[in-house]
mmCIF file of C-alpha atoms and ligand atoms in Angstrom:
data_model
loop_
_atom_site.group_PDB
_atom_site.id
_atom_site.type_symbol
_atom_site.label_atom_id
_atom_site.label_comp_id
_atom_site.label_asym_id
_atom_site.label_seq_id
_atom_site.Cartn_x
_atom_site.Cartn_y
_atom_site.Cartn_z
ATOM 1 C CA MET A 1 -26.572 3.316 2.528
ATOM 2 C CA SER A 2 -23.728 1.122 1.331
ATOM 3 C CA GLU A 3 -20.450 1.325 3.178
ATOM 4 C CA TYR A 4 -18.658 2.955 0.291
ATOM 5 C CA PRO A 5 -19.388 4.825 -2.932
ATOM 6 C CA GLN A 6 -19.504 2.816 -6.137
ATOM 7 C CA THR A 7 -18.987 5.568 -8.660
ATOM 8 C CA VAL A 8 -17.337 8.940 -8.806
ATOM 9 C CA LEU A 9 -20.759 10.613 -8.744
ATOM 10 C CA GLU A 10 -21.697 8.783 -5.584
ATOM 11 C CA LEU A 11 -18.381 9.794 -4.110
ATOM 12 C CA ARG A 12 -18.967 13.452 -4.840
ATOM 13 C CA GLU A 13 -22.564 13.452 -3.654
ATOM 14 C CA ARG A 14 -21.781 11.631 -0.487
ATOM 15 C CA PHE A 15 -18.698 13.638 0.378
ATOM 16 C CA ALA A 16 -19.888 16.990 -0.856
ATOM 17 C CA ASP A 17 -18.747 18.849 2.244
ATOM 18 C CA GLU A 18 -16.205 18.588 5.027
ATOM 19 C CA GLN A 19 -18.778 17.444 7.546
ATOM 20 C CA GLY A 20 -19.698 14.440 5.383
ATOM 21 C CA CYS A 21 -16.039 13.465 5.094
ATOM 22 C CA ARG A 22 -15.454 13.862 8.812
ATOM 23 C CA GLU A 23 -18.466 11.762 9.730
ATOM 24 C CA TYR A 24 -17.289 8.989 7.439
ATOM 25 C CA LEU A 25 -13.834 9.037 9.030
ATOM 26 C CA ALA A 26 -15.424 9.053 12.478
ATOM 27 C CA LYS A 27 -17.498 5.998 11.646
ATOM 28 C CA LEU A 28 -14.438 4.079 10.509
ATOM 29 C CA ARG A 29 -12.241 5.304 13.301
ATOM 30 C CA TRP A 30 -14.549 4.849 16.275
ATOM 31 C CA LEU A 31 -16.220 1.585 15.455
ATOM 32 C CA GLU A 32 -17.893 1.374 18.859
ATOM 33 C CA GLY A 33 -18.826 5.032 18.775
ATOM 34 C CA PHE A 34 -16.846 8.020 19.987
ATOM 35 C CA ARG A 35 -15.260 8.062 23.415
ATOM 36 C CA CYS A 36 -13.443 11.074 24.805
ATOM 37 C CA PRO A 37 -9.728 10.206 24.935
ATOM 38 C CA ALA A 38 -9.403 12.133 28.215
ATOM 39 C CA CYS A 39 -12.331 10.822 30.256
ATOM 40 C CA GLN A 40 -13.912 8.058 28.153
ATOM 41 C CA ALA A 41 -17.289 9.799 28.172
ATOM 42 C CA GLN A 42 -19.445 9.248 25.102
ATOM 43 C CA ASP A 43 -21.500 12.427 25.080
ATOM 44 C CA TYR A 44 -20.276 15.283 22.962
ATOM 45 C CA TRP A 45 -21.408 18.111 20.772
ATOM 46 C CA LEU A 46 -19.894 19.127 17.483
ATOM 47 C CA THR A 47 -18.224 22.515 17.299
ATOM 48 C CA GLU A 48 -18.429 24.672 14.204
ATOM 49 C CA ARG A 49 -15.028 23.450 13.150
ATOM 50 C CA GLY A 50 -16.214 19.854 13.388
ATOM 51 C CA LEU A 51 -14.463 19.026 16.674
ATOM 52 C CA ARG A 52 -16.081 16.726 19.207
ATOM 53 C CA HIS A 53 -16.511 18.693 22.399
ATOM 54 C CA CYS A 54 -16.778 16.346 25.364
ATOM 55 C CA ARG A 55 -19.812 17.204 27.517
ATOM 56 C CA SER A 56 -18.155 15.771 30.551
ATOM 57 C CA CYS A 57 -14.634 17.264 30.582
ATOM 58 C CA GLY A 58 -14.695 19.786 27.762
ATOM 59 C CA ARG A 59 -11.866 18.263 25.780
ATOM 60 C CA GLN A 60 -12.086 18.818 22.033
ATOM 61 C CA THR A 61 -11.137 15.986 19.745
ATOM 62 C CA SER A 62 -10.535 16.125 16.037
ATOM 63 C CA VAL A 63 -11.385 13.061 14.001
ATOM 64 C CA THR A 64 -8.280 13.537 11.908
ATOM 65 C CA ALA A 65 -5.832 13.927 14.812
ATOM 66 C CA GLY A 66 -3.613 10.874 15.020
ATOM 67 C CA THR A 67 -4.492 9.729 11.512
ATOM 68 C CA LEU A 68 -2.926 10.179 8.121
ATOM 69 C CA PHE A 69 -5.077 13.291 7.634
ATOM 70 C CA ALA A 70 -3.767 15.123 10.666
ATOM 71 C CA ASP A 71 -2.638 18.703 10.124
ATOM 72 C CA THR A 72 -3.871 18.791 6.580
ATOM 73 C CA HIS A 73 -4.481 22.325 5.393
ATOM 74 C CA LEU A 74 -6.447 21.248 2.389
ATOM 75 C CA PRO A 75 -10.076 20.120 2.414
ATOM 76 C CA LEU A 76 -10.802 16.498 3.263
ATOM 77 C CA ARG A 77 -12.934 16.431 0.132
ATOM 78 C CA LEU A 78 -9.727 16.700 -1.831
ATOM 79 C CA TRP A 79 -8.214 13.834 0.117
ATOM 80 C CA PHE A 80 -11.269 11.718 -0.599
ATOM 81 C CA GLU A 81 -10.965 12.552 -4.260
ATOM 82 C CA ALA A 82 -7.260 11.617 -4.145
ATOM 83 C CA MET A 83 -8.063 8.268 -2.518
ATOM 84 C CA TRP A 84 -10.643 7.668 -5.186
ATOM 85 C CA GLN A 85 -8.085 8.455 -7.881
ATOM 86 C CA VAL A 86 -5.591 6.050 -6.359
ATOM 87 C CA THR A 87 -8.041 3.199 -5.954
ATOM 88 C CA SER A 88 -10.368 3.584 -8.919
ATOM 89 C CA GLN A 89 -7.757 3.432 -11.622
ATOM 90 C CA LYS A 90 -6.469 0.023 -12.492
ATOM 91 C CA TYR A 91 -2.872 1.126 -12.335
ATOM 92 C CA GLY A 92 -3.185 3.754 -9.656
ATOM 93 C CA ALA A 93 -2.249 7.383 -9.959
ATOM 94 C CA SER A 94 1.009 9.154 -10.636
ATOM 95 C CA ALA A 95 1.928 12.316 -8.780
ATOM 96 C CA LEU A 96 1.744 14.358 -11.961
ATOM 97 C CA GLY A 97 -1.659 12.946 -12.882
ATOM 98 C CA MET A 98 -2.973 13.615 -9.422
ATOM 99 C CA GLN A 99 -1.654 17.162 -9.345
ATOM 100 C CA ARG A 100 -3.512 17.872 -12.586
ATOM 101 C CA VAL A 101 -6.781 16.165 -11.754
ATOM 102 C CA LEU A 102 -7.055 17.637 -8.274
ATOM 103 C CA GLY A 103 -5.653 20.993 -9.228
ATOM 104 C CA LEU A 104 -3.092 20.800 -6.445
ATOM 105 C CA GLY A 105 -0.822 23.813 -6.291
ATOM 106 C CA SER A 106 2.408 21.907 -6.503
ATOM 107 C CA TYR A 107 3.789 18.663 -7.726
ATOM 108 C CA ARG A 108 5.410 18.262 -4.318
ATOM 109 C CA THR A 109 2.036 18.203 -2.567
ATOM 110 C CA ALA A 110 0.708 15.546 -4.920
ATOM 111 C CA TRP A 111 3.854 13.526 -4.437
ATOM 112 C CA ASN A 112 3.627 13.781 -0.633
ATOM 113 C CA TRP A 113 -0.001 12.745 -0.658
ATOM 114 C CA LEU A 114 0.708 9.688 -2.736
ATOM 115 C CA HIS A 115 3.458 8.663 -0.377
ATOM 116 C CA LYS A 116 1.252 9.117 2.639
ATOM 117 C CA LEU A 117 -1.469 7.043 1.024
ATOM 118 C CA ARG A 118 0.990 4.294 0.158
ATOM 119 C CA ARG A 119 1.833 4.032 3.833
ATOM 120 C CA ALA A 120 -1.822 3.396 4.511
ATOM 121 C CA MET A 121 -1.817 0.506 2.082
ATOM 122 C CA VAL A 122 0.016 -1.776 4.471
ATOM 123 C CA ARG A 123 -2.206 -3.243 7.093
ATOM 124 C CA PRO A 124 -0.363 -3.311 10.407
ATOM 125 C CA GLY A 125 0.301 -6.890 11.448
ATOM 126 C CA ARG A 126 -0.840 -8.312 8.143
ATOM 127 C CA ASP A 127 -0.902 -12.068 7.935
ATOM 128 C CA ARG A 128 1.549 -14.280 6.104
ATOM 129 C CA LEU A 129 0.823 -16.302 3.001
ATOM 130 C CA GLN A 130 -0.052 -19.968 3.357
ATOM 131 C CA GLY A 131 -0.214 -22.959 1.051
ATOM 132 C CA VAL A 132 2.030 -23.372 -1.962
ATOM 133 C CA ILE A 133 4.124 -20.273 -2.524
ATOM 134 C CA GLU A 134 6.504 -19.557 -5.371
ATOM 135 C CA VAL A 135 9.472 -17.418 -4.426
ATOM 136 C CA ASP A 136 11.955 -15.711 -6.703
ATOM 137 C CA GLU A 137 14.021 -12.518 -6.713
ATOM 138 C CA ILE A 138 14.273 -9.854 -9.362
ATOM 139 C CA PHE A 139 16.313 -6.735 -9.934
ATOM 140 C CA ILE A 140 14.489 -3.456 -10.303
ATOM 141 C CA GLY A 141 15.996 -0.358 -11.877
ATOM 142 C CA GLY A 142 19.477 0.373 -13.146
ATOM 143 C CA PRO A 143 20.569 0.221 -16.782
ATOM 144 C CA ARG A 144 22.162 -3.234 -16.906
ATOM 145 C CA PRO A 145 20.970 -6.680 -15.837
ATOM 146 C CA GLY A 146 22.293 -7.686 -12.445
ATOM 147 C CA LYS A 147 24.202 -10.765 -11.517
ATOM 148 C CA ARG A 148 22.750 -13.033 -8.886
ATOM 149 C CA GLY A 149 24.461 -12.911 -5.533
ATOM 150 C CA ARG A 150 26.473 -9.880 -6.502
ATOM 151 C CA GLY A 151 23.985 -7.276 -7.592
ATOM 152 C CA ALA A 152 24.571 -4.362 -9.914
ATOM 153 C CA ALA A 153 24.971 -0.632 -9.561
ATOM 154 C CA GLY A 154 21.727 1.269 -9.158
ATOM 155 C CA LYS A 155 19.686 -1.890 -8.819
ATOM 156 C CA VAL A 156 17.479 -3.051 -6.017
ATOM 157 C CA LEU A 157 16.766 -6.693 -5.332
ATOM 158 C CA VAL A 158 13.160 -7.583 -4.601
ATOM 159 C CA VAL A 159 11.858 -10.930 -3.376
ATOM 160 C CA ILE A 160 8.512 -12.004 -4.789
ATOM 161 C CA ALA A 161 6.305 -14.499 -2.975
ATOM 162 C CA ALA A 162 3.289 -15.581 -5.017
ATOM 163 C CA GLN A 163 0.641 -17.892 -3.636
ATOM 164 C CA GLU A 164 -0.654 -20.622 -5.886
ATOM 165 C CA ALA A 165 -4.409 -20.528 -6.375
ATOM 166 C CA VAL A 166 -6.899 -22.700 -8.240
ATOM 167 C CA LYS A 167 -6.772 -20.193 -11.055
ATOM 168 C CA GLY A 168 -3.259 -18.791 -11.258
ATOM 169 C CA ILE A 169 -2.081 -16.514 -8.496
ATOM 170 C CA GLY A 170 -3.657 -15.888 -5.113
ATOM 171 C CA ARG A 171 -2.079 -13.223 -2.961
ATOM 172 C CA ILE A 172 1.450 -11.887 -3.061
ATOM 173 C CA ARG A 173 4.074 -10.332 -0.822
ATOM 174 C CA LEU A 174 7.008 -8.253 -2.023
ATOM 175 C CA ALA A 175 10.105 -7.301 -0.075
ATOM 176 C CA ARG A 176 13.277 -5.476 -0.853
ATOM 177 C CA VAL A 177 16.394 -7.394 0.248
ATOM 178 C CA PRO A 178 20.022 -6.252 0.423
ATOM 179 C CA ASP A 179 21.312 -9.263 -1.508
ATOM 180 C CA ALA A 180 20.490 -12.836 -2.527
ATOM 181 C CA SER A 181 22.272 -14.464 0.403
ATOM 182 C CA ALA A 182 20.560 -17.153 2.463
ATOM 183 C CA GLN A 183 20.371 -14.746 5.391
ATOM 184 C CA SER A 184 18.510 -12.085 3.407
ATOM 185 C CA LEU A 185 16.213 -14.465 1.550
ATOM 186 C CA GLU A 186 15.323 -16.469 4.637
ATOM 187 C CA ALA A 187 14.456 -13.306 6.566
ATOM 188 C CA ALA A 188 12.188 -12.125 3.749
ATOM 189 C CA ILE A 189 10.487 -15.507 3.418
ATOM 190 C CA SER A 190 9.965 -15.868 7.169
ATOM 191 C CA ALA A 191 8.238 -12.483 7.202
ATOM 192 C CA ALA A 192 6.039 -13.298 4.209
ATOM 193 C CA VAL A 193 5.190 -16.990 4.431
ATOM 194 C CA GLU A 194 3.665 -19.041 7.234
ATOM 195 C CA PRO A 195 5.865 -21.981 8.311
ATOM 196 C CA GLY A 196 4.447 -25.302 7.182
ATOM 197 C CA SER A 197 3.765 -23.882 3.735
ATOM 198 C CA ARG A 198 5.468 -25.270 0.674
ATOM 199 C CA VAL A 199 7.918 -22.765 -0.786
ATOM 200 C CA ARG A 200 8.832 -23.509 -4.375
ATOM 201 C CA THR A 201 12.079 -21.962 -5.613
ATOM 202 C CA ASP A 202 14.787 -22.684 -8.123
ATOM 203 C CA ASP A 203 17.989 -24.317 -6.946
ATOM 204 C CA TRP A 204 19.824 -21.116 -5.959
ATOM 205 C CA ARG A 205 21.982 -21.784 -2.892
ATOM 206 C CA GLY A 206 20.368 -18.927 -0.963
ATOM 207 C CA TYR A 207 17.215 -21.056 -0.652
ATOM 208 C CA GLN A 208 18.829 -24.226 0.551
ATOM 209 C CA GLY A 209 18.098 -23.730 4.237
ATOM 210 C CA LEU A 210 14.325 -23.422 3.850
ATOM 211 C CA SER A 211 13.516 -26.949 5.021
ATOM 212 C CA LYS A 212 15.315 -26.254 8.273
ATOM 213 C CA LEU A 213 13.029 -23.272 8.825
ATOM 214 C CA GLY A 214 9.996 -25.523 8.711
ATOM 215 C CA TYR A 215 8.958 -25.074 5.103
ATOM 216 C CA GLY A 216 8.293 -27.738 2.541
ATOM 217 C CA HIS A 217 10.759 -26.940 -0.189
ATOM 218 C CA PRO A 218 10.083 -28.319 -3.655
ATOM 219 C CA ILE A 219 12.774 -27.172 -6.079
ATOM 220 C CA ALA A 220 11.762 -26.349 -9.638
ATOM 221 C CA ARG A 221 14.245 -27.577 -12.199
ATOM 222 C CA PRO A 222 14.273 -27.039 -15.942
ATOM 223 C CA THR A 223 12.532 -29.740 -17.954
ATOM 224 C CA ALA A 224 11.514 -29.951 -21.591
ATOM 225 C CA GLU A 225 7.968 -29.214 -20.481
ATOM 226 C CA VAL A 226 8.482 -26.024 -18.454
ATOM 227 C CA GLY A 227 11.558 -24.739 -20.282
ATOM 228 C CA ASP A 228 13.099 -21.765 -18.516
ATOM 229 C CA ASN A 229 9.913 -20.569 -16.927
ATOM 230 C CA LEU A 230 10.467 -22.535 -13.742
ATOM 231 C CA LEU A 231 8.448 -20.249 -11.540
ATOM 232 C CA PRO A 232 5.622 -18.972 -13.723
ATOM 233 C CA LEU A 233 3.617 -17.326 -10.938
ATOM 234 C CA ALA A 234 6.546 -15.335 -9.578
ATOM 235 C CA ASN A 235 7.595 -14.446 -13.126
ATOM 236 C CA ARG A 236 4.124 -13.195 -13.917
ATOM 237 C CA VAL A 237 4.142 -10.944 -10.873
ATOM 238 C CA ALA A 238 7.635 -9.728 -11.787
ATOM 239 C CA SER A 239 6.598 -8.670 -15.258
ATOM 240 C CA LEU A 240 3.417 -6.950 -14.029
ATOM 241 C CA LEU A 241 5.409 -5.110 -11.394
ATOM 242 C CA LYS A 242 8.026 -3.945 -13.876
ATOM 243 C CA ARG A 243 5.391 -2.881 -16.350
ATOM 244 C CA TRP A 244 3.592 -0.886 -13.662
ATOM 245 C CA LEU A 245 6.752 0.873 -12.521
ATOM 246 C CA LEU A 246 7.632 1.696 -16.106
ATOM 247 C CA GLY A 247 4.120 2.611 -17.175
ATOM 248 C CA THR A 248 2.332 4.533 -14.449
ATOM 249 C CA HIS A 249 5.529 5.879 -12.976
ATOM 250 C CA GLN A 250 7.650 5.986 -16.129
ATOM 251 C CA GLY A 251 10.403 4.143 -14.344
ATOM 252 C CA ALA A 252 11.040 7.250 -12.266
ATOM 253 C CA VAL A 253 10.907 5.455 -8.938
ATOM 254 C CA GLN A 254 13.659 6.420 -6.554
ATOM 255 C CA SER A 255 15.114 3.374 -4.886
ATOM 256 C CA THR A 256 14.649 5.086 -1.505
ATOM 257 C CA TYR A 257 10.910 4.897 -2.030
ATOM 258 C CA LEU A 258 10.668 1.575 -3.714
ATOM 259 C CA ASP A 259 9.208 0.009 -0.560
ATOM 260 C CA TYR A 260 6.163 2.257 -0.813
ATOM 261 C CA TYR A 261 5.633 1.415 -4.444
ATOM 262 C CA LEU A 262 5.909 -2.272 -3.582
ATOM 263 C CA ASP A 263 3.254 -1.738 -0.912
ATOM 264 C CA GLU A 264 0.942 -0.039 -3.374
ATOM 265 C CA PHE A 265 1.440 -2.745 -5.961
ATOM 266 C CA THR A 266 0.739 -5.436 -3.359
ATOM 267 C CA PHE A 267 -2.362 -3.639 -2.059
ATOM 268 C CA ARG A 268 -3.745 -3.373 -5.570
ATOM 269 C CA PHE A 269 -2.736 -6.841 -6.699
ATOM 270 C CA ASN A 270 -4.178 -8.626 -3.667
ATOM 271 C CA ARG A 271 -7.496 -6.902 -4.213
ATOM 272 C CA ARG A 272 -7.564 -7.154 -7.985
ATOM 273 C CA THR A 273 -10.445 -9.600 -8.091
ATOM 274 C CA SER A 274 -12.600 -7.479 -5.835
ATOM 275 C CA GLY A 275 -15.630 -6.632 -7.945
ATOM 276 C CA SER A 276 -15.843 -3.109 -6.652
ATOM 277 C CA ARG A 277 -13.309 -0.315 -6.810
ATOM 278 C CA GLY A 278 -15.340 1.249 -4.032
ATOM 279 C CA LEU A 279 -14.287 -1.532 -1.714
ATOM 280 C CA LEU A 280 -10.641 -0.665 -2.368
ATOM 281 C CA PHE A 281 -11.430 2.934 -1.523
ATOM 282 C CA TYR A 282 -13.123 1.811 1.664
ATOM 283 C CA ARG A 283 -10.117 -0.277 2.730
ATOM 284 C CA LEU A 284 -7.771 2.588 2.069
ATOM 285 C CA VAL A 285 -9.795 5.051 4.142
ATOM 286 C CA GLN A 286 -10.109 2.435 6.856
ATOM 287 C CA GLN A 287 -6.363 1.932 7.006
ATOM 288 C CA ALA A 288 -5.666 5.657 6.749
ATOM 289 C CA VAL A 289 -7.580 6.390 9.950
ATOM 290 C CA GLU A 290 -5.720 3.624 11.759
ATOM 291 C CA LEU A 291 -2.389 5.061 10.737
ATOM 292 C CA ALA A 292 -0.305 7.446 12.759
ATOM 293 C CA PRO A 293 0.250 10.707 10.907
ATOM 294 C CA VAL A 294 3.276 11.008 8.688
ATOM 295 C CA PRO A 295 4.919 14.397 9.098
ATOM 296 C CA ALA A 296 5.677 15.886 5.681
ATOM 297 C CA LYS A 297 9.104 16.724 7.063
ATOM 298 C CA GLU A 298 9.878 13.044 7.432
ATOM 299 C CA ILE A 299 9.085 12.348 3.806
ATOM 300 C CA MET A 300 10.888 15.485 2.666
ATOM 301 C CA THR A 301 14.040 14.639 4.602
ATOM 302 C CA ALA A 302 14.182 11.268 2.974
ATOM 303 C CA ALA A 303 13.545 12.972 -0.355
ATOM 304 C CA GLY A 304 16.464 15.314 0.201
ATOM 305 C CA ALA A 305 18.744 12.426 1.063
ATOM 306 C CA ALA A 306 17.765 10.616 -2.107
ATOM 307 C CA GLY A 307 18.204 13.730 -4.189
ATOM 308 C CA VAL A 308 14.699 13.282 -5.525
ATOM 309 C CA ASN A 309 13.950 15.450 -8.475
ATOM 310 C CA ALA A 310 10.628 17.110 -7.983
ATOM 311 C CA THR A 311 9.907 17.131 -11.690
ATOM 312 C CA THR A 312 10.379 13.437 -12.269
ATOM 313 C CA GLY A 313 10.096 11.643 -8.884
HETATM 314 ZN ZN1 ZN B 401 -13.970 14.048 28.220
#
């Protein structure tokens, strides 16, 4: 059997019951096979509730404990369906769409699930980009265009790093920054790009210290040939990102949560050439079982602070 379903029918056949879902999670979580967390023994029997009962010490272990699916009161089948929704659609899923398709009782639940899944889209300790990287910043949100270095009310500044590939763009990294100062930009670039790479930017003063940080630093300047589109790769990513935020999410992204949306966009973009949507699903499940659980309270508290509107967020 392949490692992941290729179609929605395969998904539903393969994960038709809770046991099937749990076994899949177990396979991804315990790559070397199950070991009792208390005594390291490998022998167990499955209880009726799907817990692994250690034959040696009697400890019962749940495959979802310590993962994103911990403490879920809804069937795992529904989670699998949600992950399929998120990964099988080119532009992902909105909370409203997911609530409808899955028949979730409340918009809030759908919204929480999406946020949990976004957290699973960032691989812990992910590597930095290498090679030739275009870097630029853009403003997201707010009614008026922002001014570089100063910002604008209601706007968030996002740094885009886009790797040059033989055909267009390779992988990307996105990061929210407080401002366009050298300090902020250099921190974002150091986190996203491997030293020794060539970082192409425009001549904004915030980028002038890049050579000192160990980067090659070609500066793109306007010429008759390129016109104003000095950084075409970064610009392309910027317009796709804006279109996605406006389209799938109708622009209703709270700035408090922008980081998660950036993570989802990056996850999707960096896997856009993958021939199979099923592979995306597989990666998401894989990362979800590696992730510590996110208490709903934590997300809700942040939501309260941001004054998120449950009908539009
Ligand atoms: Zn044990």
